[in-house]
Coordinates of C-alpha atoms in Angstrom, one line a residue:
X1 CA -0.9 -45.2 10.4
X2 CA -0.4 -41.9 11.5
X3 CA 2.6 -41.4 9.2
X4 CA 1.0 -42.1 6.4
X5 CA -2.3 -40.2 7.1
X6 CA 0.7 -37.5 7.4
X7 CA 1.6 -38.3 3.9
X8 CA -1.9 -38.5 2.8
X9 CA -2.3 -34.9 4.1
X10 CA 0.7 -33.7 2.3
X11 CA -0.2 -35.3 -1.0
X12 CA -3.6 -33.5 -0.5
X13 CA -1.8 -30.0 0.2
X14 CA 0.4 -30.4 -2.7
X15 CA -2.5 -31.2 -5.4
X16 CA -4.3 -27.6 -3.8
X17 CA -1.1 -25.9 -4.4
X18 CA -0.2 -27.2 -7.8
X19 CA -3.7 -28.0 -9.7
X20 CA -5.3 -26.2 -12.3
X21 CA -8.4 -25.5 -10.5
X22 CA -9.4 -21.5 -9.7
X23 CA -6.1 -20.7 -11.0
X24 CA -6.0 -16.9 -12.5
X25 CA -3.3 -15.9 -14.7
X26 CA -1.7 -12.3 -15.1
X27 CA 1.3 -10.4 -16.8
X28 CA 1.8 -8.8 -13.5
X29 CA 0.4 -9.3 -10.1
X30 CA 0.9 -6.4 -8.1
X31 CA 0.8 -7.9 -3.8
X32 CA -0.5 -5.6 -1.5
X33 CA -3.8 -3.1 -1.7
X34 CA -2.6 0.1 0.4
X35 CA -2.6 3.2 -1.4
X36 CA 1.1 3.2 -3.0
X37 CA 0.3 -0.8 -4.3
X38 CA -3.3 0.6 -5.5
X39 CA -1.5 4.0 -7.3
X40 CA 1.1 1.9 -8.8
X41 CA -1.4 -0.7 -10.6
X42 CA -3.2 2.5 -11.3
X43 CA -0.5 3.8 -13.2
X44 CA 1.0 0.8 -14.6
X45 CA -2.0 -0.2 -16.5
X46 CA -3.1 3.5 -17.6
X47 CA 0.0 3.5 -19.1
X48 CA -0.2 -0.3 -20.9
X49 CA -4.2 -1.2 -20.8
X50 CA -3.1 -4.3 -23.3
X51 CA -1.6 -5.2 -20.0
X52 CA -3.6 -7.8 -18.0
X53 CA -3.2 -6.9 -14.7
X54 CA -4.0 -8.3 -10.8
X55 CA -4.1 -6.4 -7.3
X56 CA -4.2 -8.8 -4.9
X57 CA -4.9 -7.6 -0.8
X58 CA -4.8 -9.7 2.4
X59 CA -7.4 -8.0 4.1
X60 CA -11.2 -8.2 3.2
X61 CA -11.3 -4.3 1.6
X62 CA -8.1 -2.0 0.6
X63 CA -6.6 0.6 2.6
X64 CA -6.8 -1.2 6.1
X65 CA -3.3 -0.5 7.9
X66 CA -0.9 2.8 7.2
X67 CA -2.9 3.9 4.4
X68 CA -6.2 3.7 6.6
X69 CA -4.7 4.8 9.6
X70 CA -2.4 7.9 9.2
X71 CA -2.6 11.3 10.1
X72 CA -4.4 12.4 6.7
X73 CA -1.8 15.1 6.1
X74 CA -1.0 16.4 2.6
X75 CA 2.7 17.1 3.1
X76 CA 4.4 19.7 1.6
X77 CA 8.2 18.0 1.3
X78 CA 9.6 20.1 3.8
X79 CA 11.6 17.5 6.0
X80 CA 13.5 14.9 3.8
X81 CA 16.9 15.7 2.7
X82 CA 17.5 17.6 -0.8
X83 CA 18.3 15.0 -3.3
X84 CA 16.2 11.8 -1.8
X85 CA 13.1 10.4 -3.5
X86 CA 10.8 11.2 -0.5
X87 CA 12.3 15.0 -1.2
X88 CA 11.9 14.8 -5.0
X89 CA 8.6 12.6 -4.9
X90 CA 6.9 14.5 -2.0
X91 CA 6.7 17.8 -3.6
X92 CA 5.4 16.4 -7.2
X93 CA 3.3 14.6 -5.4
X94 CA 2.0 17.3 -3.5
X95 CA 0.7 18.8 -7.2
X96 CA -0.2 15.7 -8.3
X97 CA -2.6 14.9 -5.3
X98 CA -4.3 18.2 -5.8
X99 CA -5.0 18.4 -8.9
X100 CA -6.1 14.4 -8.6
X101 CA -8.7 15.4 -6.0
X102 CA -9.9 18.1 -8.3
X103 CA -10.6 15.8 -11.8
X104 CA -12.3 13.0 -9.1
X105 CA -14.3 15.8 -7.2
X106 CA -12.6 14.4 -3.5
X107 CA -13.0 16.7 -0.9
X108 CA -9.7 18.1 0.7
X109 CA -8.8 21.3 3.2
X110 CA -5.7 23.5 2.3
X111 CA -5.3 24.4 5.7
X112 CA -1.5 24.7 5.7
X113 CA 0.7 23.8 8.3
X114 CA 2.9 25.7 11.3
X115 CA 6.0 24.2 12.5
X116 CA 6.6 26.1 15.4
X117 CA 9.5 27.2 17.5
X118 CA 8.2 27.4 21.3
X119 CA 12.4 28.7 22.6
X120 CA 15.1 30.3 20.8
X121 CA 17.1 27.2 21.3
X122 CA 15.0 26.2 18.2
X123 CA 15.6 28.7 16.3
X124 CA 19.1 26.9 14.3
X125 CA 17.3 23.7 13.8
X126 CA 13.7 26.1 12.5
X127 CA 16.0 27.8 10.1
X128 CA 17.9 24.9 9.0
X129 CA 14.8 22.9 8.0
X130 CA 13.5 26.6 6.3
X131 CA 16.7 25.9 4.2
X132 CA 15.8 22.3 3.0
X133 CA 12.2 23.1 2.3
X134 CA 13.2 25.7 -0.3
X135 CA 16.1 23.4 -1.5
X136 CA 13.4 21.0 -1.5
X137 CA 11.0 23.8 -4.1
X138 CA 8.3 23.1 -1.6
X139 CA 6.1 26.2 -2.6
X140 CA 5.3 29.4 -0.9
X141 CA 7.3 28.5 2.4
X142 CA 7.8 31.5 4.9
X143 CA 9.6 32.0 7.9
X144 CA 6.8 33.7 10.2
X145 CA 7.5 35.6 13.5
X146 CA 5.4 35.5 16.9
X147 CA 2.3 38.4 15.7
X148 CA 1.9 35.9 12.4
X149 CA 2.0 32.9 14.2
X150 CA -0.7 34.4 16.2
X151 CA -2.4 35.8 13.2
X152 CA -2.8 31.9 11.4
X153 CA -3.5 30.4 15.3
X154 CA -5.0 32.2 17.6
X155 CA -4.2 30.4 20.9
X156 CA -0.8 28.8 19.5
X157 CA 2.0 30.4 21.2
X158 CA 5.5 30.2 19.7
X159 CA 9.2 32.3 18.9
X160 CA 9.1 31.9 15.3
X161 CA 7.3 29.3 12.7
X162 CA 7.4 28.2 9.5
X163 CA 4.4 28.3 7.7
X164 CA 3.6 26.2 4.8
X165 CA -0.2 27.1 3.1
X166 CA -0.2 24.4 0.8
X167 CA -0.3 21.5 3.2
X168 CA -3.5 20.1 3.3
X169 CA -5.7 17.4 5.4
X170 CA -7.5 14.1 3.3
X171 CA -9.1 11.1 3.6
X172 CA -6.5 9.1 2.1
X173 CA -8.0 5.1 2.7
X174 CA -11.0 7.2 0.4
X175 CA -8.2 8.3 -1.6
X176 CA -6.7 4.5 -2.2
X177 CA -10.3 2.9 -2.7
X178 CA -10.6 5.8 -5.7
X179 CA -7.1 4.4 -7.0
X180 CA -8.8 1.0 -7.0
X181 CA -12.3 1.9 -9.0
X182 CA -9.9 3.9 -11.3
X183 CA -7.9 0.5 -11.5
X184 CA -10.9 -1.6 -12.1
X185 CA -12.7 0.7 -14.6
X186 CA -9.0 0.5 -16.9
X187 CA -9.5 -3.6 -16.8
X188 CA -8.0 -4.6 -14.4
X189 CA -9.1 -7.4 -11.4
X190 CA -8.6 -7.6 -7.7
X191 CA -8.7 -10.0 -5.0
X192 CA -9.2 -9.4 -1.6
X193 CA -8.6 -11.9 1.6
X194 CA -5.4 -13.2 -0.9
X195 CA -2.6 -13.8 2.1
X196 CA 0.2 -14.7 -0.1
X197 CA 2.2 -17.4 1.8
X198 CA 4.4 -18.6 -1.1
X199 CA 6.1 -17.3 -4.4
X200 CA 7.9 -19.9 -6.2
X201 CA 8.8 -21.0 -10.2
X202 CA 5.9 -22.2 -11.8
X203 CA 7.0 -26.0 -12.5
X204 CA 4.2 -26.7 -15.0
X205 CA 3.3 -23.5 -17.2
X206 CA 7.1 -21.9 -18.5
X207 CA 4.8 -18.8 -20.4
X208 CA 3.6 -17.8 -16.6
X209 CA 7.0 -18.7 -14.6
X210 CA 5.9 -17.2 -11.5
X211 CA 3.4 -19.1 -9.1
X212 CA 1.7 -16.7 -6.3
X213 CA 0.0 -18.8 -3.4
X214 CA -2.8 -17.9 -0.9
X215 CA -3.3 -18.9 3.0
X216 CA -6.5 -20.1 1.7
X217 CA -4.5 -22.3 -1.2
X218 CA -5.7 -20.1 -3.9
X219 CA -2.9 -19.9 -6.9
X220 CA -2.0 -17.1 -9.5
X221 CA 0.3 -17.6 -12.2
X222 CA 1.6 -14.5 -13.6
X223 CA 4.9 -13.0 -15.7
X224 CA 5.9 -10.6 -13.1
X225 CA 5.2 -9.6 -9.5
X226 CA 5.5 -5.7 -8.0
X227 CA 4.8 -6.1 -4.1
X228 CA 4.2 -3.3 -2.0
X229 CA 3.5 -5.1 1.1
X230 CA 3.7 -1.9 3.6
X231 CA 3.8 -4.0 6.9
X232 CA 5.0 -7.0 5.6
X233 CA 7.4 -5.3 2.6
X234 CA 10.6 -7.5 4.2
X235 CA 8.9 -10.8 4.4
X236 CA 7.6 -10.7 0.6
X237 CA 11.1 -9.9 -0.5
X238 CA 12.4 -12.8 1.8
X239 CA 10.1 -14.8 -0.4
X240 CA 11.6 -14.6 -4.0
X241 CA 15.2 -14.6 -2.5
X242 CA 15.7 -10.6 -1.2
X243 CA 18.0 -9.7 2.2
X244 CA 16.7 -9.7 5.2
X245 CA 17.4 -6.2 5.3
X246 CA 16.4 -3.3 5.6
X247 CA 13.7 -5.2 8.8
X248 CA 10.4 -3.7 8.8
X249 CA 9.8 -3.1 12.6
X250 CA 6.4 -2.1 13.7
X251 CA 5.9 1.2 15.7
X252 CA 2.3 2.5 17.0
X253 CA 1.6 5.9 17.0
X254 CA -1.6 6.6 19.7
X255 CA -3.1 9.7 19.1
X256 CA -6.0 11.6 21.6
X257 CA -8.9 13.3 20.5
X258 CA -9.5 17.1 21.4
X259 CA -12.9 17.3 23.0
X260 CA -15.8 19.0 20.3
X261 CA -16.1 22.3 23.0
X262 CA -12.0 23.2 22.5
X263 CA -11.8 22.1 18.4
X264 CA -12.0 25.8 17.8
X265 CA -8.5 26.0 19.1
X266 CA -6.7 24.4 15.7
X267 CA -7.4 25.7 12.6
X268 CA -5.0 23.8 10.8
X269 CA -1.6 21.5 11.1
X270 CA 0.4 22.5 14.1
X271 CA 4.0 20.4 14.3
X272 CA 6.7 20.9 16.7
X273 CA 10.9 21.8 15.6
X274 CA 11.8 17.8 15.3
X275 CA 14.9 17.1 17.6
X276 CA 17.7 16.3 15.4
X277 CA 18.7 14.1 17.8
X278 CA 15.5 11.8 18.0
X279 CA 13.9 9.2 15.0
X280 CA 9.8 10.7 15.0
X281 CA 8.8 14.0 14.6
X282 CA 7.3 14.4 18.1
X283 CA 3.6 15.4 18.9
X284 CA 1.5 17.9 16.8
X285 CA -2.1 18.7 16.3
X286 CA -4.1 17.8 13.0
X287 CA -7.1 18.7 12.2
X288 CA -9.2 15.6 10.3
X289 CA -11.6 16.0 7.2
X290 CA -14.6 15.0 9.7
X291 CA -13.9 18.0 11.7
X292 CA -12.3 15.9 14.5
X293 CA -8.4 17.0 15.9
X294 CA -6.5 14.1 16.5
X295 CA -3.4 15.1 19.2
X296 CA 0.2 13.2 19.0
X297 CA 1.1 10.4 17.9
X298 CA 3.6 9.2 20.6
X299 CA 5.9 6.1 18.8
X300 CA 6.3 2.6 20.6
X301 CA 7.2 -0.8 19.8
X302 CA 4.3 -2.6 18.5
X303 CA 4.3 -6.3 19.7
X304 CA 2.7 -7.2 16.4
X305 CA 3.2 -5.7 13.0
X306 CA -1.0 -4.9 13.1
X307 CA -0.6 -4.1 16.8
X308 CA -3.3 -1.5 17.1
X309 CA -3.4 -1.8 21.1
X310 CA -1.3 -3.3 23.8
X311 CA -3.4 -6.7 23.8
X312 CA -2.1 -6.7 20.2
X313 CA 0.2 -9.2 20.5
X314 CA 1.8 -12.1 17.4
X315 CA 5.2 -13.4 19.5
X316 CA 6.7 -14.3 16.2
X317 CA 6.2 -10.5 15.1
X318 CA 7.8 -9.5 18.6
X319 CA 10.3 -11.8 18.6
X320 CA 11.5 -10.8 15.0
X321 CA 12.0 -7.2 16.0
X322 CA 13.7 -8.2 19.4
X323 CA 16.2 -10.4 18.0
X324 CA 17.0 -8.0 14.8
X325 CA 20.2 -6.3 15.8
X326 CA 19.3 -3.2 14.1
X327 CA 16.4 -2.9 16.9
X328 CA 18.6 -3.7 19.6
X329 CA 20.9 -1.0 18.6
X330 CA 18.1 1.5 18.1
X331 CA 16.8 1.0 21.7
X332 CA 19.8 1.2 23.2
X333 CA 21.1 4.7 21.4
X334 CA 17.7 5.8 22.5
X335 CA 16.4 4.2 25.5
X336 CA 15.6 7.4 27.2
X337 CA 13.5 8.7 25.0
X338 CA 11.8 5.2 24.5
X339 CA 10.7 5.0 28.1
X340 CA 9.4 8.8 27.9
X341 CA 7.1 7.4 24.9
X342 CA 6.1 4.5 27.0
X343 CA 5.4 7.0 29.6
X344 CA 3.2 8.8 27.2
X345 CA 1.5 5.9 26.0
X346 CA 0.3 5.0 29.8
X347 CA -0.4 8.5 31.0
X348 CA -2.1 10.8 29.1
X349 CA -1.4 14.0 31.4
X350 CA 2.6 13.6 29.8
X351 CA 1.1 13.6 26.2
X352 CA -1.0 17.0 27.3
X353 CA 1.9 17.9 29.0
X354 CA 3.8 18.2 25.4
X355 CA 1.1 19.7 23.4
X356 CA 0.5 22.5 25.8
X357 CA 3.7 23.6 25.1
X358 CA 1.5 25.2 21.8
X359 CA -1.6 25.8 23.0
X360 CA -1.5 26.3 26.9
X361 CA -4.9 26.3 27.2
X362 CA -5.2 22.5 26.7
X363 CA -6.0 20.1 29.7
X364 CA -5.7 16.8 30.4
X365 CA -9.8 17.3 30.7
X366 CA -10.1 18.6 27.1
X367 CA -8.6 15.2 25.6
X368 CA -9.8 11.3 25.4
X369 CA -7.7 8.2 23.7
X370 CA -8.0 8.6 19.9
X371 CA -6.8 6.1 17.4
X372 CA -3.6 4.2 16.7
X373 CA -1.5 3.7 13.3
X374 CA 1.6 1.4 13.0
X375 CA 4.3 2.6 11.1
X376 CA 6.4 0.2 9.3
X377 CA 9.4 1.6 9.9
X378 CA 12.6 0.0 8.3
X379 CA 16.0 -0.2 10.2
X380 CA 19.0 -1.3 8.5
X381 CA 21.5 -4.0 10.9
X382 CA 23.5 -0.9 12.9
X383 CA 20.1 0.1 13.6
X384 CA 19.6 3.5 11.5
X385 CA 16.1 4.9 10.4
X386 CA 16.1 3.6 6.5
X387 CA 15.1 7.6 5.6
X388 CA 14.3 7.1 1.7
X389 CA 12.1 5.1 -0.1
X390 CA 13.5 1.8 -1.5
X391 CA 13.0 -0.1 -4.3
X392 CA 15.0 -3.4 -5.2
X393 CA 14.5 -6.7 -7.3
X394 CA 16.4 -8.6 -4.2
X395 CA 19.5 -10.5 -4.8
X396 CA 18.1 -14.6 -5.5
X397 CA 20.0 -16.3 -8.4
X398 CA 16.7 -18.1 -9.3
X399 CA 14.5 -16.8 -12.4
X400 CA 12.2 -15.1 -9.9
X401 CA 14.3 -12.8 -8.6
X402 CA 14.4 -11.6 -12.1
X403 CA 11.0 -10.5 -12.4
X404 CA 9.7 -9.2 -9.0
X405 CA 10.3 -5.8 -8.1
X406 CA 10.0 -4.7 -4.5
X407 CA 8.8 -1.4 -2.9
X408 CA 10.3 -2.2 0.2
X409 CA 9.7 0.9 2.1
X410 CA 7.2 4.0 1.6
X411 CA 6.8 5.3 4.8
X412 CA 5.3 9.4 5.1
X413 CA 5.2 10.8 3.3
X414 CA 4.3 7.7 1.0
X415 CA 0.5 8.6 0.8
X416 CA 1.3 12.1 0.0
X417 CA 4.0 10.6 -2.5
X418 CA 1.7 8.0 -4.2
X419 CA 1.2 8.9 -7.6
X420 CA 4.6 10.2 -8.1
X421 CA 5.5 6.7 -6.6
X422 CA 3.5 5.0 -9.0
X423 CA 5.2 6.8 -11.8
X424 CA 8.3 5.6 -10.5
X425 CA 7.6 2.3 -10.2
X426 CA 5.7 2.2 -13.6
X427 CA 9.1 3.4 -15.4
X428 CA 11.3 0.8 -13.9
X429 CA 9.2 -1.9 -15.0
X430 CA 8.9 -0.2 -18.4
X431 CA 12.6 -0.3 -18.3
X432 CA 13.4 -3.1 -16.6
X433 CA 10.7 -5.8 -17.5
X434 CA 10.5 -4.5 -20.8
X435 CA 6.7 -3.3 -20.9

């Protein structure tokens, strides 16, 4: 009996999955409603409104992991390497983001940014990343000295900086929701709480070959599929036949909150030299469009790929990143400096200990736990930082692989990068999918 109330049960699921009821049907379904899945759909269907097109989220509202929890910097381009797409992309973006929040009326700061020297053993790394920026074009970068420094932040203390004026601070989840009412008001639909579980050939319908399936059995047919799953970018590749590399594994950045009484203290971005030697940037001060100054982040494991807090826990998440060797290699080439972050994470006098380093003035007493972000950082199998955004339309012989393009990893400065991202990602489907 109970076997075939099994079967019964699987004859129901099947008919869910495969019938014609609520089924929608697309020329492209774009998976995932952060901000670079929301810019891309932006762009895709500016650019072809016959077009009719889906972006499908699996929360209940967009923007709701990186792109709701991030820093809110504008970044200037100054870090990535001459020559990448986060270099090239970062700095058009920069202009395009402005000029964006100027046409929609979106409030912004231009506060610029200081990336500051605090010893002269700094001062080879400060002037090598001086060189990039400009080989980079990021615009109007100087090399500053002690009295300037001074001059821009009044209680930062520091050798030498550079300062960048055109990085700015934004609201960037209020950034992605505008990307979605633009979206919406050039035709096309969305759908929230849309988990996809399952991409597969459409068996029944050859004009719409691609069948998109819910958690909560809901079913999309469409012609193609862009994902831009952030968090869960390796798992939607897996799906239509990608590698299972680069891995997305989850790291959560903590930040602190500087006390209303010493917010006078920041004017604007203040970052440290990043150690060449070490994969995050290290802890800085940001100033936030609500007049708030979040401190850090720090950068552990998370023990689940939405793992906001330490009770955050999914053991399949966990175990994935444990038993990926690229992890494995990455915590053991830098296991010291893990346990420092853990450190960090548990007592907040080591975090203070860090920023005071800038701003002396600073105590332990001045700060209180802030928010947390999870980066989806993605690690290749010897366990190196994937650095540059990737694109790929996976390696699967069947018919799907042929008409899914992946956005496999955006990490910062994606939200900075977004609509230079979309334009990116709007050409190769032009090219490749024949729009």
């Amino acid at each position: 009996m109970s076997l075939l109330r099994s079967r019964h049960y699987q004859e129901i699921l099947r008919r869910l999955y495969h019938g014609q009821t609520c089924v929608e049907k697309y020329d492209l379904l774009v998976i995932g409603g952060g901000i670079v899945g929301a810019a891309s759909a932006r762009e895709i269907l500016q650019r072809h409104p016959n077009l009719k097109v889906a972006l499908a989220e699996k929360e209940n509202a967009f923007a709701q992991h990186q792109s709701g929890h991030n820093s809110g910097v504008i970044h200037a381009g100054i870090y990535y390497k001459p020559g990448t797409l986060k270099a090239k992309l970062c700095v058009e973006g920069l202009k395009m983001s402005y000029n964006y929040f100027d046409q929609r009326g979106i409030p912004y700061k231009k506060c610029g940014k200081l990336i500051v020297a605090t010893d002269e053993s700094q001062l080879k790394s400060l002037n090598d990343l001086y060189d990039r920026g400009i080989a980079n074009g990021v615009p109007d970068l100087q090399m500053v000295e002690r009295d300037k420094i001074q001059e821009i932040e009044p209680y930062c203390q520091g050798v030498k900086a550079l300062w960048s004026p055109h990085t700015g601070i934004v609201d960037w989840q209020y950034v992605t929701e505008c990307y979605v009412q633009d979206f919406i008001n050039f035709g096309g639909t969305t759908f929230t709480n849309f988990n996809v579980v399952k991409i597969e050939e459409s068996p029944d319908n050859s004009e719409y070959p691609i069948s998109v399936y819910s958690r909560s059995m809901k079913r999309i047919l469409t012609k193609y599929v862009l994902t831009c799953g952030g968090l869960h970018s390796d798992k939607l590749a897996e799906m239509t036949g990608g590698s299972k590399s680069p891995r997305i594994v989850p790291f959560r950045g903590e930040y602190l909150l500087l006390c209303p009484e010493k917010r006078y203290m920041v004017r604007g971005n203040i970052y440290p030299v990043p150690d060449p030697r070490l994969p995050f940037l290290g802890v800085h001060f940001t100033p936030r469009m609500d007049g708030s100054v979040w401190l850090g982040p720090n950068a552990v494991l998370a023990f689940k790929r939405e793992g906001y807090t330490w009770g955050d826990i999914n053991l399949l998440d966990l175990f994935d990143a444990l038993l990926y060797p690229g992890f494995r290699k990455l915590a053991l080439k830098y296991m010291g400096s893990g346990i420092q972050e853990m450190m960090r994470s548990a007592f907040i006098v080591k975090q203070v200990r860090e920023l005071q380093k800038f701003i002396p003035d600073i105590t332990e007493f001045d700060v209180e736990r802030g928010p947390a972000g999870v980066r989806a950082q993605a690690l290749d199998t010897d366990g190196n930082l994937v650095d540059d955004f990737v694109f790929d339309r996976g390696s699967g012989k069947n018919a799907i692989s042929q008409r899914v393009l992946h956005c496999r990893n955006a990490p910062s400065p994606g939200a900075t990068s977004s609509l230079a991202i979309g334009k990116v990602i709007a050409e190769k489907l032009r090219k490749e999918f024949n729009f």
